[in-house]
CSV table of C-alpha atoms in Angstrom, one decimal:
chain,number,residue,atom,x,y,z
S,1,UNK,CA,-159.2,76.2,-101.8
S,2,UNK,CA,-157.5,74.6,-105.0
S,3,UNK,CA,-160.1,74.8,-107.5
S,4,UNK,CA,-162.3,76.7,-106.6
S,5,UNK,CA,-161.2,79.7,-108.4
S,6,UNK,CA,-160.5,83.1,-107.7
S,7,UNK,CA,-162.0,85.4,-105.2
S,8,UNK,CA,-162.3,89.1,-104.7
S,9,UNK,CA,-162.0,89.9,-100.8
S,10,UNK,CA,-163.6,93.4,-99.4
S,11,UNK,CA,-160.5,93.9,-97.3
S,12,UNK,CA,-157.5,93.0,-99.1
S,13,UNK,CA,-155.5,90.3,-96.5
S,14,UNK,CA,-158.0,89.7,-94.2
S,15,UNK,CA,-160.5,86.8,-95.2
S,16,UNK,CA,-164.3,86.8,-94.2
S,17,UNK,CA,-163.4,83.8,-91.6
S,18,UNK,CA,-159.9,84.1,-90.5
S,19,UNK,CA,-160.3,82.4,-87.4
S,20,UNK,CA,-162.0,79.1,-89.2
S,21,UNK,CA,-164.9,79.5,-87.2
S,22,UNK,CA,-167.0,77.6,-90.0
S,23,UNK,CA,-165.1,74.9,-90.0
S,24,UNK,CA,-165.3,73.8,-86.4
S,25,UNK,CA,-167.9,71.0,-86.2
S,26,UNK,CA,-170.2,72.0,-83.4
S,27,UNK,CA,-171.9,75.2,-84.7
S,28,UNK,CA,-174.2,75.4,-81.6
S,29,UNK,CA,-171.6,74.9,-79.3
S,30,UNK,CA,-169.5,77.4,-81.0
S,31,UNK,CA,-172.5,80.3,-80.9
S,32,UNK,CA,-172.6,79.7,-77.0
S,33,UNK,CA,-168.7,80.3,-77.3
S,34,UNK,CA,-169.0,83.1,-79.7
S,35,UNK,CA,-171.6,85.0,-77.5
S,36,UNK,CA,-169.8,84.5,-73.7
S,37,UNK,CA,-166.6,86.7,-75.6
S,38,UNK,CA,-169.1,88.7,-76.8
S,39,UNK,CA,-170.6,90.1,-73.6
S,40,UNK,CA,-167.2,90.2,-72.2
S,41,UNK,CA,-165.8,92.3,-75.0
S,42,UNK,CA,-168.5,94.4,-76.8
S,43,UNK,CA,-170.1,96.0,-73.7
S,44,UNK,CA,-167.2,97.7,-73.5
S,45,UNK,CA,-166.6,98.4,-77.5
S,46,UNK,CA,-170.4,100.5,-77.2
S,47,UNK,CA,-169.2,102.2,-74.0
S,48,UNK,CA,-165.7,103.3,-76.5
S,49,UNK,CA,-168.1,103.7,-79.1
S,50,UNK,CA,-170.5,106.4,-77.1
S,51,UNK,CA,-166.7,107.9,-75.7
S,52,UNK,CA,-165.8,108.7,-79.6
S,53,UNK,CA,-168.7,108.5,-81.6
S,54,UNK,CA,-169.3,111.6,-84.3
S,55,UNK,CA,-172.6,113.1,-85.7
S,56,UNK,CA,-171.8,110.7,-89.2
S,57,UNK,CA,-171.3,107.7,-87.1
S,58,UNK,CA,-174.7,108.2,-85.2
S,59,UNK,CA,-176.2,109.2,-88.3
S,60,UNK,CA,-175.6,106.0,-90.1
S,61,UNK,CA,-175.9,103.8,-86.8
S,62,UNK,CA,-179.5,105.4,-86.7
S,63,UNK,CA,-180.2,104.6,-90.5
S,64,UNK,CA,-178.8,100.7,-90.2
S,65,UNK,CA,-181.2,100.5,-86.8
S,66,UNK,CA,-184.0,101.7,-89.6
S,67,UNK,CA,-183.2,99.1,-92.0
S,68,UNK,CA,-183.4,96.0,-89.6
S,69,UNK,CA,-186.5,97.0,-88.7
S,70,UNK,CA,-187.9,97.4,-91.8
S,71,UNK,CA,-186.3,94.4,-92.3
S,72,UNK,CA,-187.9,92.9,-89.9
S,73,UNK,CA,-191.4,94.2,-90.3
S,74,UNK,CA,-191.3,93.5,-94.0
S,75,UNK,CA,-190.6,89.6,-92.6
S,76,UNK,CA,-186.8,89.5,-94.5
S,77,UNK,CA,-184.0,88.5,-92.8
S,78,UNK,CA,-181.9,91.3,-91.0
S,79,UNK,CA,-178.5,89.5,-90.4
S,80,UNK,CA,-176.6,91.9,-92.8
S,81,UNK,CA,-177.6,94.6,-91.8
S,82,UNK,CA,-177.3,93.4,-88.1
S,83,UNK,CA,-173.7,93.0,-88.6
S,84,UNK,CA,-173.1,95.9,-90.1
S,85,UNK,CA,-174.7,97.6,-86.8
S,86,UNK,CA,-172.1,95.8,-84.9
S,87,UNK,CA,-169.2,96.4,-87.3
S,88,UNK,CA,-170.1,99.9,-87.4
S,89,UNK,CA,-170.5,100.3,-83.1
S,90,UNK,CA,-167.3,98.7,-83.4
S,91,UNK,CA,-165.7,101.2,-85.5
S,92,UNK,CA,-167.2,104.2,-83.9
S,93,UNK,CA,-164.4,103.7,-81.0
S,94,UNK,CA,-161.7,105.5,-82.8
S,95,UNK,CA,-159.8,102.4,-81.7
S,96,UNK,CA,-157.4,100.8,-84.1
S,97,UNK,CA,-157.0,97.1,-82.6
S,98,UNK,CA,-161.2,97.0,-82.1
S,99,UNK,CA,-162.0,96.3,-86.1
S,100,UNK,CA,-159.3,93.6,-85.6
S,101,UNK,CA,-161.9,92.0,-83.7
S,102,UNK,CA,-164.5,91.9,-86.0
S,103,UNK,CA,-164.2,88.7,-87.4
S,104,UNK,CA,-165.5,87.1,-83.8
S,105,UNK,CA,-168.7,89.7,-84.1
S,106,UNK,CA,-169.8,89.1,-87.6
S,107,UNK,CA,-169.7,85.3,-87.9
S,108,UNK,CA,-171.6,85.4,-84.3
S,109,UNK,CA,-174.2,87.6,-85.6
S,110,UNK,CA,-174.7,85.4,-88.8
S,111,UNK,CA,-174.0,82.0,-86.8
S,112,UNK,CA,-176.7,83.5,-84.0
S,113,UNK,CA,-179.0,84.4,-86.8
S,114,UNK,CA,-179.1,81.2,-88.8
S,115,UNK,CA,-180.0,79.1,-85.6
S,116,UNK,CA,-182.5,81.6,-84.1
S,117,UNK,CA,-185.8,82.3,-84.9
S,118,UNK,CA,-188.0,85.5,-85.2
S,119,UNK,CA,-189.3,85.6,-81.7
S,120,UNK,CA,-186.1,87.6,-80.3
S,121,UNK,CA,-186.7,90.0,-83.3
S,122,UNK,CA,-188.4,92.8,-81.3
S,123,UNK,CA,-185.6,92.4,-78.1
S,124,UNK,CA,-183.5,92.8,-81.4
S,125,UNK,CA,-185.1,96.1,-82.1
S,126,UNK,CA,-185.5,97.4,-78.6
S,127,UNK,CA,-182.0,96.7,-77.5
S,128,UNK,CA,-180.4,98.4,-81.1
S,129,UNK,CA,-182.5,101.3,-80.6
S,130,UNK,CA,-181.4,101.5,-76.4
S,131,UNK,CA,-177.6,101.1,-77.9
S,132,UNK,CA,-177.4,103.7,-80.5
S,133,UNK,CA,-179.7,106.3,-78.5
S,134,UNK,CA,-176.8,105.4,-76.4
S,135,UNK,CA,-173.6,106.1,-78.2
S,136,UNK,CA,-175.6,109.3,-79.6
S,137,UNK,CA,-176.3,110.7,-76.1
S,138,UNK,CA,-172.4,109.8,-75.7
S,139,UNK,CA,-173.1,108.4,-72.2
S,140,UNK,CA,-170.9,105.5,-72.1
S,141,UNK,CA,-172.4,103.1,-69.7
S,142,UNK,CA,-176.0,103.2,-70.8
S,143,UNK,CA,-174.1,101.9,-73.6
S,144,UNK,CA,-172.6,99.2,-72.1
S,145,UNK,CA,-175.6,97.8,-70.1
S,146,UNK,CA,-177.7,98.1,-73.5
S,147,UNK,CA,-175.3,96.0,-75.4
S,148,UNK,CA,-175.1,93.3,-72.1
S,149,UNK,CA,-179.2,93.2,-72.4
S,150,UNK,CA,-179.0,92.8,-76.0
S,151,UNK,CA,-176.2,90.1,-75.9
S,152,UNK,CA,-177.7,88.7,-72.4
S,153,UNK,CA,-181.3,88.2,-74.3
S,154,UNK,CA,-179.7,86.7,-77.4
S,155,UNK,CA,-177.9,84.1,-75.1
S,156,UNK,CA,-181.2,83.4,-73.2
S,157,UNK,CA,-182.6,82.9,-77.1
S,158,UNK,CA,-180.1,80.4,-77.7
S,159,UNK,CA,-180.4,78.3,-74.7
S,160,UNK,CA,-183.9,78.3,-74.8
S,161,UNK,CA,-184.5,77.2,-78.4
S,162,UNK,CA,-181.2,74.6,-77.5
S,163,UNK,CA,-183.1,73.0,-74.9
S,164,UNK,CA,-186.3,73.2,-76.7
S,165,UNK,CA,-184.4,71.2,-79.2
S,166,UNK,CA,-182.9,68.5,-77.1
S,167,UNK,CA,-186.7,68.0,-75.5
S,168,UNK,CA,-187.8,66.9,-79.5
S,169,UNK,CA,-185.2,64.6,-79.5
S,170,UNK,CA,-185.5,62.8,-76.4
S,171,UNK,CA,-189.6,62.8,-77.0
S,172,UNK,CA,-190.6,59.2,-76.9
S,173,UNK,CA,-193.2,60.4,-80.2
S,174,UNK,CA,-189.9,61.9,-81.3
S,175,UNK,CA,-189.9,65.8,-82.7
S,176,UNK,CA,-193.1,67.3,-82.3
């Protein structure tokens, strides 16, 4: 953006939103989008993932699952760490054209996180632990339902709190 000076990216030619995802109006609309190419697509990345996972790559999926919860627990705000679970499950494939993808995954995960609330926080926790215990025990489709359940309960989340939402503003006594 003209002006706004110079930036330093992580990965040199890719920006943090290539796709423009924060510039599309409806954000809520866009985190229902975001999360029906989700369960379509990173079931099977964590089913890859538990294919061609290593010792490292379970080691350091175990230690991120660590920091969200304490994260969590200590009351703070996961959604780094979060995405770098995902980014990592996603690299743990072995497959070149996956981290191409990643841009979809990490704005979801941050877009998900800044509408949600803490109630889903322990599903969160549950469902991370059922996916890396997957990948680590390299069974492949454990993997894949565990990251449909996750995805599944973070679309039920959404909806919910959406609907819960459009309830305050049709209230006669308006938000309560």
């Amino acid at each position: 953006r003209r002006g706004r000076g110079t930036f330093v990216a992580r990965h040199t030619g890719v920006v943090n939103d290539p796709l423009g995802f924060a510039y599309m109006p409806d954000q809520l609309r866009l985190a229902h989008e975001l999360l029906a190419i989700r369960l379509i697509m990173e079931p099977w990345v964590a089913s890859l993932a538990a294919q061609h996972a290593t010792e490292e790559d379970v080691a350091e999926l175990r230690a991120l699952c660590r920091e969200i919860e304490d994260l969590i627990n200590a009351g703070e705000t996961p959604l780094l760490r979060d995405e770098a679970l995902h980014v990592r499950i996603a690299r743990c494939t072995q497959n070149r054209v996956v981290p191409k993808l990643l841009p979809v995954i990490a704005y979801s995960v941050q877009l998900f996180g800044s509408l949600n609330d803490q109630r889903i926080y322990q599903e969160t926790i549950d469902t991370h632990r059922q996916i890396v215990d997957a990948i680590a025990a390299h069974d492949p489709e454990t993997a894949r339902e565990a990251m449909y359940r996750h995805l599944a309960g973070n679309l039920t989340a959404i909806t919910e709190q959406d609907q819960l939402h459009a309830q305050e503003e049709t209230s006669p006594s308006g938000p309560i």
